[in-house]
């Protein structure tokens, strides 16, 4: 079996097309995940700093604000921001709204702008999108009430009629949210944030790997080796297992290489800082009790499940379709058609399916409260994706086996 | 060892490729002769268990092969007509891979690979990629892989295609040696491939086994129907158009014709002993390729 597996693996990697497709795929991954670094720009009082120098400057500035977001700290921060508006020298007006300008902006607002934005967004009503000026409206007479506001907002989100959440689903989310530890820690976490917003690009790597393994069975039919293999002792038994194992090994190894590049580039450039910070510092209405590291790990785990399921699908199609190009056509439709579909604002079967499709599944949906109810059991979208893709992977394998075994090696 | 084909038929839509074949095969070398499209490959693929018969069944040692699985396949060695291979593998890798698919352990696989590559004269290029091989080398590699598991049933579909005359003779001798205690079914449309080595001839036409008999008696059916005559060159053209001419040989200003016909084709023609080529031409009505046969060196 090991020998068979070794040769099946060699059959995949020896092809020139494998090296070309994997080379191009790695290059694209490097470029796509390198873009946020090369295009990163940081503005300061004297101008703009691009790329790695900008990242270093921003990191130095933000590190000063590595704090625990207690109610007092938040109240003081908001208070200081509000006070800036007392001095007309600090205030500009664009015909629509007032905003902080000059030294006040560069010395107070700019270094902690993302923190101020996050705090301000917490006070927005569901569906309301305002900027930093929301902080001017916060009533501090009874304190910041930051976390109370957050809880109320989450409850409001859960009871929004368009979400059509059942009582069980609401309880599920409230229970999950109760596990979120407060007060939040805050600090520099740009690498992890960048990573979380770009993981869907890994779908290109998955597609490239599927292209490479497409001929695993169909290639035998096309080359005429099917007659040799199927008339041999293990042609309908161990050979199939060896092919499946070789495809999974190849897929996992090459995809891990892509993941290392995809994760390595932003984390090397922006640093590992912030891995233990809660994801709520990006959006306070996130109910998941994850740190950035945990969120990335969950995301990557789901993407690996998608990879395995698509590899399984590729093998199944390859064993039954007899032509690599047909297999490729189906795969292209499965992977890329959902790219052009966007979720609607209301719940329904469309969204229910869309969030489970391969492309969508490469993205975390941390603040959308997407859950599925089976009887009294509620499962969130991420867990369901893992279950679904593992089940797909497992279910498609017997179909693959059966298709190859039943293949008729006609002239 | 016995392989029994019972009412074996294969239909592709409404077209019948193999029509109710009934045969009992025992160890020995069977020459399956038939023109292209006669159904030879379809029949062999059904025997190999890679093509499902539409009707009938194949019994190996008293048991239907459909239920034997690995047990049956471990007896098989098969060289398909269009031998598929992996261009990026070396011959040695290909052999070791096929040995693994055939269930040979690693040590045995290496030993058999070395022996067989030597036997088919590919030892010196064993570590070269198969994509650099000529057609003849590929065919020899195909033959070697078919023998890897020392099969008791060896099925060779047009195995001499692409081989030059010297290789063909070498191959014939090789098969003759290997056929001892084995059941070898060798399909071809080249009569000389089997005329020297086959124990039994199976003549196949339009999906049916037309004739089935030992090499020594199979030509009896056309006794008295093969004629030779010495004619002028100008007459030779005319006779060639009118009769099934197996052989045409120039002798000084005259031409010696060998004709297959039910009655004497013209006065002066005399009866000769029929050969396998005559039999083939009689049934298929077309010129037989007789490469490698010294007595028919001038065949047209």
mmCIF file of N, CA and C in Angstrom, chain B residues 184-267:
data_model
loop_
_atom_site.group_PDB
_atom_site.id
_atom_site.type_symbol
_atom_site.label_atom_id
_atom_site.label_comp_id
_atom_site.label_asym_id
_atom_site.label_seq_id
_atom_site.Cartn_x
_atom_site.Cartn_y
_atom_site.Cartn_z
ATOM 1 N N UNK B 184 -2.286 -18.806 -22.813
ATOM 2 C CA UNK B 184 -1.923 -17.549 -23.487
ATOM 3 C C UNK B 184 -2.908 -17.313 -24.622
ATOM 4 N N UNK B 185 -3.526 -16.166 -24.592
ATOM 5 C CA UNK B 185 -4.426 -15.794 -25.691
ATOM 6 C C UNK B 185 -3.795 -14.596 -26.392
ATOM 7 N N UNK B 186 -3.446 -14.801 -27.624
ATOM 8 C CA UNK B 186 -2.733 -13.768 -28.364
ATOM 9 C C UNK B 186 -3.589 -13.360 -29.562
ATOM 10 N N UNK B 187 -4.041 -12.124 -29.536
ATOM 11 C CA UNK B 187 -4.876 -11.686 -30.657
ATOM 12 C C UNK B 187 -4.010 -10.947 -31.658
ATOM 13 N N UNK B 188 -4.310 -11.134 -32.903
ATOM 14 C CA UNK B 188 -3.545 -10.444 -33.944
ATOM 15 C C UNK B 188 -4.317 -10.494 -35.251
ATOM 16 N N UNK B 189 -3.960 -9.601 -36.154
ATOM 17 C CA UNK B 189 -4.470 -9.757 -37.517
ATOM 18 C C UNK B 189 -3.288 -10.075 -38.435
ATOM 19 N N UNK B 190 -2.136 -10.334 -37.803
ATOM 20 C CA UNK B 190 -0.946 -10.710 -38.572
ATOM 21 C C UNK B 190 -0.738 -12.214 -38.383
ATOM 22 N N UNK B 191 -0.995 -12.951 -39.432
ATOM 23 C CA UNK B 191 -1.054 -14.408 -39.333
ATOM 24 C C UNK B 191 0.261 -15.022 -38.860
ATOM 25 N N UNK B 192 1.381 -14.491 -39.337
ATOM 26 C CA UNK B 192 2.666 -15.108 -39.006
ATOM 27 C C UNK B 192 2.999 -15.002 -37.515
ATOM 28 N N UNK B 193 2.333 -14.082 -36.816
ATOM 29 C CA UNK B 193 2.566 -13.962 -35.373
ATOM 30 C C UNK B 193 2.202 -15.251 -34.645
ATOM 31 N N UNK B 194 1.205 -15.937 -35.156
ATOM 32 C CA UNK B 194 0.728 -17.122 -34.430
ATOM 33 C C UNK B 194 0.946 -18.433 -35.187
ATOM 34 N N UNK B 195 1.230 -18.331 -36.483
ATOM 35 C CA UNK B 195 1.291 -19.561 -37.288
ATOM 36 C C UNK B 195 2.371 -20.520 -36.802
ATOM 37 N N UNK B 196 3.448 -19.985 -36.195
ATOM 38 C CA UNK B 196 4.534 -20.862 -35.751
ATOM 39 C C UNK B 196 4.372 -21.346 -34.314
ATOM 40 N N UNK B 197 3.661 -20.606 -33.518
ATOM 41 C CA UNK B 197 3.690 -20.918 -32.080
ATOM 42 C C UNK B 197 2.348 -21.345 -31.477
ATOM 43 N N UNK B 198 1.256 -21.026 -32.149
ATOM 44 C CA UNK B 198 -0.054 -21.312 -31.524
ATOM 45 C C UNK B 198 -0.371 -22.805 -31.519
ATOM 46 N N UNK B 199 -0.958 -23.238 -30.421
ATOM 47 C CA UNK B 199 -1.445 -24.617 -30.360
ATOM 48 C C UNK B 199 -2.837 -24.686 -30.978
ATOM 49 N N UNK B 200 -3.594 -23.634 -30.734
ATOM 50 C CA UNK B 200 -4.985 -23.594 -31.189
ATOM 51 C C UNK B 200 -5.250 -22.258 -31.872
ATOM 52 N N UNK B 201 -6.020 -22.330 -32.923
ATOM 53 C CA UNK B 201 -6.387 -21.101 -33.634
ATOM 54 C C UNK B 201 -7.870 -20.818 -33.403
ATOM 55 N N UNK B 202 -8.134 -19.562 -33.071
ATOM 56 C CA UNK B 202 -9.524 -19.108 -32.955
ATOM 57 C C UNK B 202 -9.703 -18.042 -34.031
ATOM 58 N N UNK B 203 -10.583 -18.285 -34.950
ATOM 59 C CA UNK B 203 -10.804 -17.317 -36.020
ATOM 60 C C UNK B 203 -12.095 -16.560 -35.719
ATOM 61 N N UNK B 204 -11.971 -15.264 -35.610
ATOM 62 C CA UNK B 204 -13.121 -14.468 -35.185
ATOM 63 C C UNK B 204 -13.568 -13.522 -36.295
ATOM 64 N N UNK B 205 -14.865 -13.492 -36.519
ATOM 65 C CA UNK B 205 -15.397 -12.592 -37.546
ATOM 66 C C UNK B 205 -16.756 -12.074 -37.081
ATOM 67 N N UNK B 206 -16.934 -10.775 -37.170
ATOM 68 C CA UNK B 206 -18.194 -10.121 -36.784
ATOM 69 C C UNK B 206 -18.710 -10.618 -35.430
ATOM 70 N N UNK B 207 -17.801 -10.698 -34.496
ATOM 71 C CA UNK B 207 -18.174 -11.022 -33.118
ATOM 72 C C UNK B 207 -18.347 -12.492 -32.827
ATOM 73 N N UNK B 208 -18.225 -13.327 -33.834
ATOM 74 C CA UNK B 208 -18.420 -14.777 -33.629
ATOM 75 C C UNK B 208 -17.114 -15.530 -33.832
ATOM 76 N N UNK B 209 -16.986 -16.642 -33.133
ATOM 77 C CA UNK B 209 -15.847 -17.518 -33.376
ATOM 78 C C UNK B 209 -16.222 -18.400 -34.567
ATOM 79 N N UNK B 210 -15.533 -18.114 -35.669
ATOM 80 C CA UNK B 210 -15.865 -18.781 -36.915
ATOM 81 C C UNK B 210 -15.278 -20.185 -36.959
ATOM 82 N N UNK B 211 -14.049 -20.290 -36.533
ATOM 83 C CA UNK B 211 -13.338 -21.569 -36.537
ATOM 84 C C UNK B 211 -12.576 -21.703 -35.233
ATOM 85 N N UNK B 212 -12.463 -22.900 -34.765
ATOM 86 C CA UNK B 212 -11.785 -23.125 -33.501
ATOM 87 C C UNK B 212 -11.171 -24.511 -33.582
ATOM 88 N N UNK B 213 -9.873 -24.583 -33.645
ATOM 89 C CA UNK B 213 -9.283 -25.916 -33.754
ATOM 90 C C UNK B 213 -7.790 -25.897 -33.619
ATOM 91 N N UNK B 214 -7.206 -27.064 -33.494
ATOM 92 C CA UNK B 214 -5.754 -27.135 -33.367
ATOM 93 C C UNK B 214 -5.088 -26.631 -34.645
ATOM 94 N N UNK B 215 -3.937 -26.108 -34.477
ATOM 95 C CA UNK B 215 -3.183 -25.541 -35.595
ATOM 96 C C UNK B 215 -3.054 -26.552 -36.737
ATOM 97 N N UNK B 216 -2.871 -27.832 -36.381
ATOM 98 C CA UNK B 216 -2.610 -28.864 -37.389
ATOM 99 C C UNK B 216 -3.828 -29.159 -38.271
ATOM 100 N N UNK B 217 -5.020 -28.909 -37.773
ATOM 101 C CA UNK B 217 -6.216 -29.307 -38.540
ATOM 102 C C UNK B 217 -7.095 -28.148 -38.969
ATOM 103 N N UNK B 218 -6.785 -26.954 -38.453
ATOM 104 C CA UNK B 218 -7.696 -25.828 -38.699
ATOM 105 C C UNK B 218 -7.783 -25.465 -40.180
ATOM 106 N N UNK B 219 -6.734 -25.772 -40.921
ATOM 107 C CA UNK B 219 -6.750 -25.406 -42.349
ATOM 108 C C UNK B 219 -7.466 -26.458 -43.202
ATOM 109 N N UNK B 220 -7.845 -27.570 -42.579
ATOM 110 C CA UNK B 220 -8.520 -28.633 -43.331
ATOM 111 C C UNK B 220 -9.792 -28.144 -44.015
ATOM 112 N N UNK B 221 -10.434 -27.157 -43.373
ATOM 113 C CA UNK B 221 -11.709 -26.673 -43.895
ATOM 114 C C UNK B 221 -11.575 -26.052 -45.285
ATOM 115 N N UNK B 222 -10.360 -25.656 -45.667
ATOM 116 C CA UNK B 222 -10.222 -25.064 -47.020
ATOM 117 C C UNK B 222 -9.346 -25.951 -47.913
ATOM 118 N N UNK B 223 -9.226 -27.187 -47.540
ATOM 119 C CA UNK B 223 -8.482 -28.122 -48.386
ATOM 120 C C UNK B 223 -9.147 -28.184 -49.763
ATOM 121 N N UNK B 224 -8.346 -28.132 -50.803
ATOM 122 C CA UNK B 224 -8.869 -28.167 -52.173
ATOM 123 C C UNK B 224 -9.315 -26.810 -52.670
ATOM 124 N N UNK B 225 -9.073 -25.771 -51.872
ATOM 125 C CA UNK B 225 -9.515 -24.428 -52.280
ATOM 126 C C UNK B 225 -8.338 -23.459 -52.472
ATOM 127 N N UNK B 226 -7.141 -23.965 -52.354
ATOM 128 C CA UNK B 226 -5.966 -23.104 -52.535
ATOM 129 C C UNK B 226 -5.231 -23.570 -53.782
ATOM 130 N N UNK B 227 -4.930 -22.573 -54.614
ATOM 131 C CA UNK B 227 -4.381 -22.900 -55.936
ATOM 132 C C UNK B 227 -3.123 -22.087 -56.208
ATOM 133 N N UNK B 228 -2.244 -22.697 -57.020
ATOM 134 C CA UNK B 228 -1.080 -21.949 -57.492
ATOM 135 C C UNK B 228 -1.017 -22.079 -59.002
ATOM 136 N N UNK B 229 -0.442 -21.064 -59.646
ATOM 137 C CA UNK B 229 -0.299 -21.115 -61.102
ATOM 138 C C UNK B 229 0.824 -20.186 -61.527
ATOM 139 N N UNK B 230 1.483 -20.540 -62.601
ATOM 140 C CA UNK B 230 2.530 -19.685 -63.157
ATOM 141 C C UNK B 230 1.935 -18.999 -64.391
ATOM 142 N N UNK B 231 1.862 -17.687 -64.361
ATOM 143 C CA UNK B 231 1.197 -16.955 -65.461
ATOM 144 C C UNK B 231 2.110 -15.838 -65.958
ATOM 145 N N UNK B 232 1.733 -15.289 -67.136
ATOM 146 C CA UNK B 232 2.492 -14.137 -67.651
ATOM 147 C C UNK B 232 2.178 -12.904 -66.793
ATOM 148 N N UNK B 233 3.124 -11.981 -66.777
ATOM 149 C CA UNK B 233 2.956 -10.774 -65.947
ATOM 150 C C UNK B 233 1.697 -9.998 -66.324
ATOM 151 N N UNK B 234 1.387 -9.974 -67.622
ATOM 152 C CA UNK B 234 0.203 -9.221 -68.062
ATOM 153 C C UNK B 234 -1.076 -9.869 -67.535
ATOM 154 N N UNK B 235 -1.086 -11.219 -67.433
ATOM 155 C CA UNK B 235 -2.266 -11.925 -66.933
ATOM 156 C C UNK B 235 -2.397 -11.757 -65.413
ATOM 157 N N UNK B 236 -1.247 -11.619 -64.765
ATOM 158 C CA UNK B 236 -1.237 -11.553 -63.294
ATOM 159 C C UNK B 236 -2.115 -10.412 -62.783
ATOM 160 N N UNK B 237 -2.044 -9.261 -63.457
ATOM 161 C CA UNK B 237 -2.852 -8.103 -63.037
ATOM 162 C C UNK B 237 -4.336 -8.422 -63.113
ATOM 163 N N UNK B 238 -4.698 -9.069 -64.207
ATOM 164 C CA UNK B 238 -6.103 -9.404 -64.421
ATOM 165 C C UNK B 238 -6.598 -10.374 -63.345
ATOM 166 N N UNK B 239 -5.823 -11.431 -63.106
ATOM 167 C CA UNK B 239 -6.221 -12.426 -62.100
ATOM 168 C C UNK B 239 -6.274 -11.821 -60.688
ATOM 169 N N UNK B 240 -5.360 -10.888 -60.432
ATOM 170 C CA UNK B 240 -5.330 -10.253 -59.101
ATOM 171 C C UNK B 240 -6.613 -9.492 -58.827
ATOM 172 N N UNK B 241 -7.186 -8.939 -59.927
ATOM 173 C CA UNK B 241 -8.421 -8.186 -59.750
ATOM 174 C C UNK B 241 -9.621 -9.115 -59.602
ATOM 175 N N UNK B 242 -9.529 -10.304 -60.202
ATOM 176 C CA UNK B 242 -10.677 -11.221 -60.208
ATOM 177 C C UNK B 242 -10.716 -12.169 -59.004
ATOM 178 N N UNK B 243 -9.552 -12.533 -58.485
ATOM 179 C CA UNK B 243 -9.511 -13.559 -57.427
ATOM 180 C C UNK B 243 -8.788 -13.050 -56.171
ATOM 181 N N UNK B 244 -8.975 -13.815 -55.098
ATOM 182 C CA UNK B 244 -8.288 -13.476 -53.848
ATOM 183 C C UNK B 244 -6.863 -14.032 -53.920
ATOM 184 N N UNK B 245 -5.928 -13.149 -54.247
ATOM 185 C CA UNK B 245 -4.532 -13.570 -54.405
ATOM 186 C C UNK B 245 -3.790 -13.412 -53.073
ATOM 187 N N UNK B 246 -3.293 -14.538 -52.571
ATOM 188 C CA UNK B 246 -2.566 -14.511 -51.300
ATOM 189 C C UNK B 246 -1.133 -14.080 -51.533
ATOM 190 N N UNK B 247 -0.584 -14.528 -52.648
ATOM 191 C CA UNK B 247 0.836 -14.316 -52.884
ATOM 192 C C UNK B 247 1.092 -14.146 -54.371
ATOM 193 N N UNK B 248 2.053 -13.291 -54.655
ATOM 194 C CA UNK B 248 2.420 -13.031 -56.044
ATOM 195 C C UNK B 248 3.944 -12.950 -56.072
ATOM 196 N N UNK B 249 4.592 -13.866 -56.846
ATOM 197 C CA UNK B 249 6.056 -13.872 -56.850
ATOM 198 C C UNK B 249 6.568 -13.936 -58.293
ATOM 199 N N UNK B 250 7.495 -13.028 -58.607
ATOM 200 C CA UNK B 250 8.064 -12.993 -59.959
ATOM 201 C C UNK B 250 9.120 -14.078 -60.108
ATOM 202 N N UNK B 251 9.011 -14.836 -61.162
ATOM 203 C CA UNK B 251 10.008 -15.860 -61.487
ATOM 204 C C UNK B 251 10.403 -15.666 -62.944
ATOM 205 N N UNK B 252 11.556 -15.082 -63.188
ATOM 206 C CA UNK B 252 12.018 -14.684 -64.526
ATOM 207 C C UNK B 252 10.968 -13.756 -65.140
ATOM 208 N N UNK B 253 10.376 -14.140 -66.311
ATOM 209 C CA UNK B 253 9.382 -13.264 -66.946
ATOM 210 C C UNK B 253 7.965 -13.628 -66.534
ATOM 211 N N UNK B 254 7.857 -14.643 -65.702
ATOM 212 C CA UNK B 254 6.541 -15.137 -65.297
ATOM 213 C C UNK B 254 6.226 -14.701 -63.854
ATOM 214 N N UNK B 255 4.981 -14.936 -63.466
ATOM 215 C CA UNK B 255 4.562 -14.599 -62.092
ATOM 216 C C UNK B 255 3.851 -15.815 -61.497
ATOM 217 N N UNK B 256 4.289 -16.173 -60.274
ATOM 218 C CA UNK B 256 3.623 -17.293 -59.602
ATOM 219 C C UNK B 256 2.547 -16.720 -58.672
ATOM 220 N N UNK B 257 1.312 -17.149 -58.925
ATOM 221 C CA UNK B 257 0.192 -16.652 -58.107
ATOM 222 C C UNK B 257 -0.288 -17.747 -57.163
ATOM 223 N N UNK B 258 -0.681 -17.313 -55.978
ATOM 224 C CA UNK B 258 -1.325 -18.233 -55.029
ATOM 225 C C UNK B 258 -2.722 -17.672 -54.778
ATOM 226 N N UNK B 259 -3.708 -18.444 -55.077
ATOM 227 C CA UNK B 259 -5.090 -17.957 -55.069
ATOM 228 C C UNK B 259 -5.958 -18.841 -54.180
ATOM 229 N N UNK B 260 -6.847 -18.176 -53.438
ATOM 230 C CA UNK B 260 -7.823 -18.932 -52.637
ATOM 231 C C UNK B 260 -9.167 -18.822 -53.351
ATOM 232 N N UNK B 261 -9.716 -19.939 -53.729
ATOM 233 C CA UNK B 261 -10.977 -19.929 -54.475
ATOM 234 C C UNK B 261 -11.635 -21.300 -54.346
ATOM 235 N N UNK B 262 -12.964 -21.350 -54.348
ATOM 236 C CA UNK B 262 -13.674 -22.615 -54.155
ATOM 237 C C UNK B 262 -13.392 -23.631 -55.279
ATOM 238 N N UNK B 263 -13.292 -23.089 -56.478
ATOM 239 C CA UNK B 263 -12.998 -23.991 -57.611
ATOM 240 C C UNK B 263 -11.730 -23.498 -58.318
ATOM 241 N N UNK B 264 -11.213 -24.282 -59.266
ATOM 242 C CA UNK B 264 -10.016 -23.869 -59.998
ATOM 243 C C UNK B 264 -10.278 -22.534 -60.676
ATOM 244 N N UNK B 265 -9.461 -21.508 -60.411
ATOM 245 C CA UNK B 265 -9.739 -20.170 -60.957
ATOM 246 C C UNK B 265 -9.580 -20.109 -62.474
ATOM 247 N N UNK B 266 -8.693 -20.899 -63.029
ATOM 248 C CA UNK B 266 -8.490 -20.935 -64.487
ATOM 249 C C UNK B 266 -7.693 -22.200 -64.795
ATOM 250 N N UNK B 267 -7.682 -22.563 -66.058
ATOM 251 C CA UNK B 267 -6.968 -23.791 -66.411
ATOM 252 C C UNK B 267 -5.468 -23.602 -66.179
#
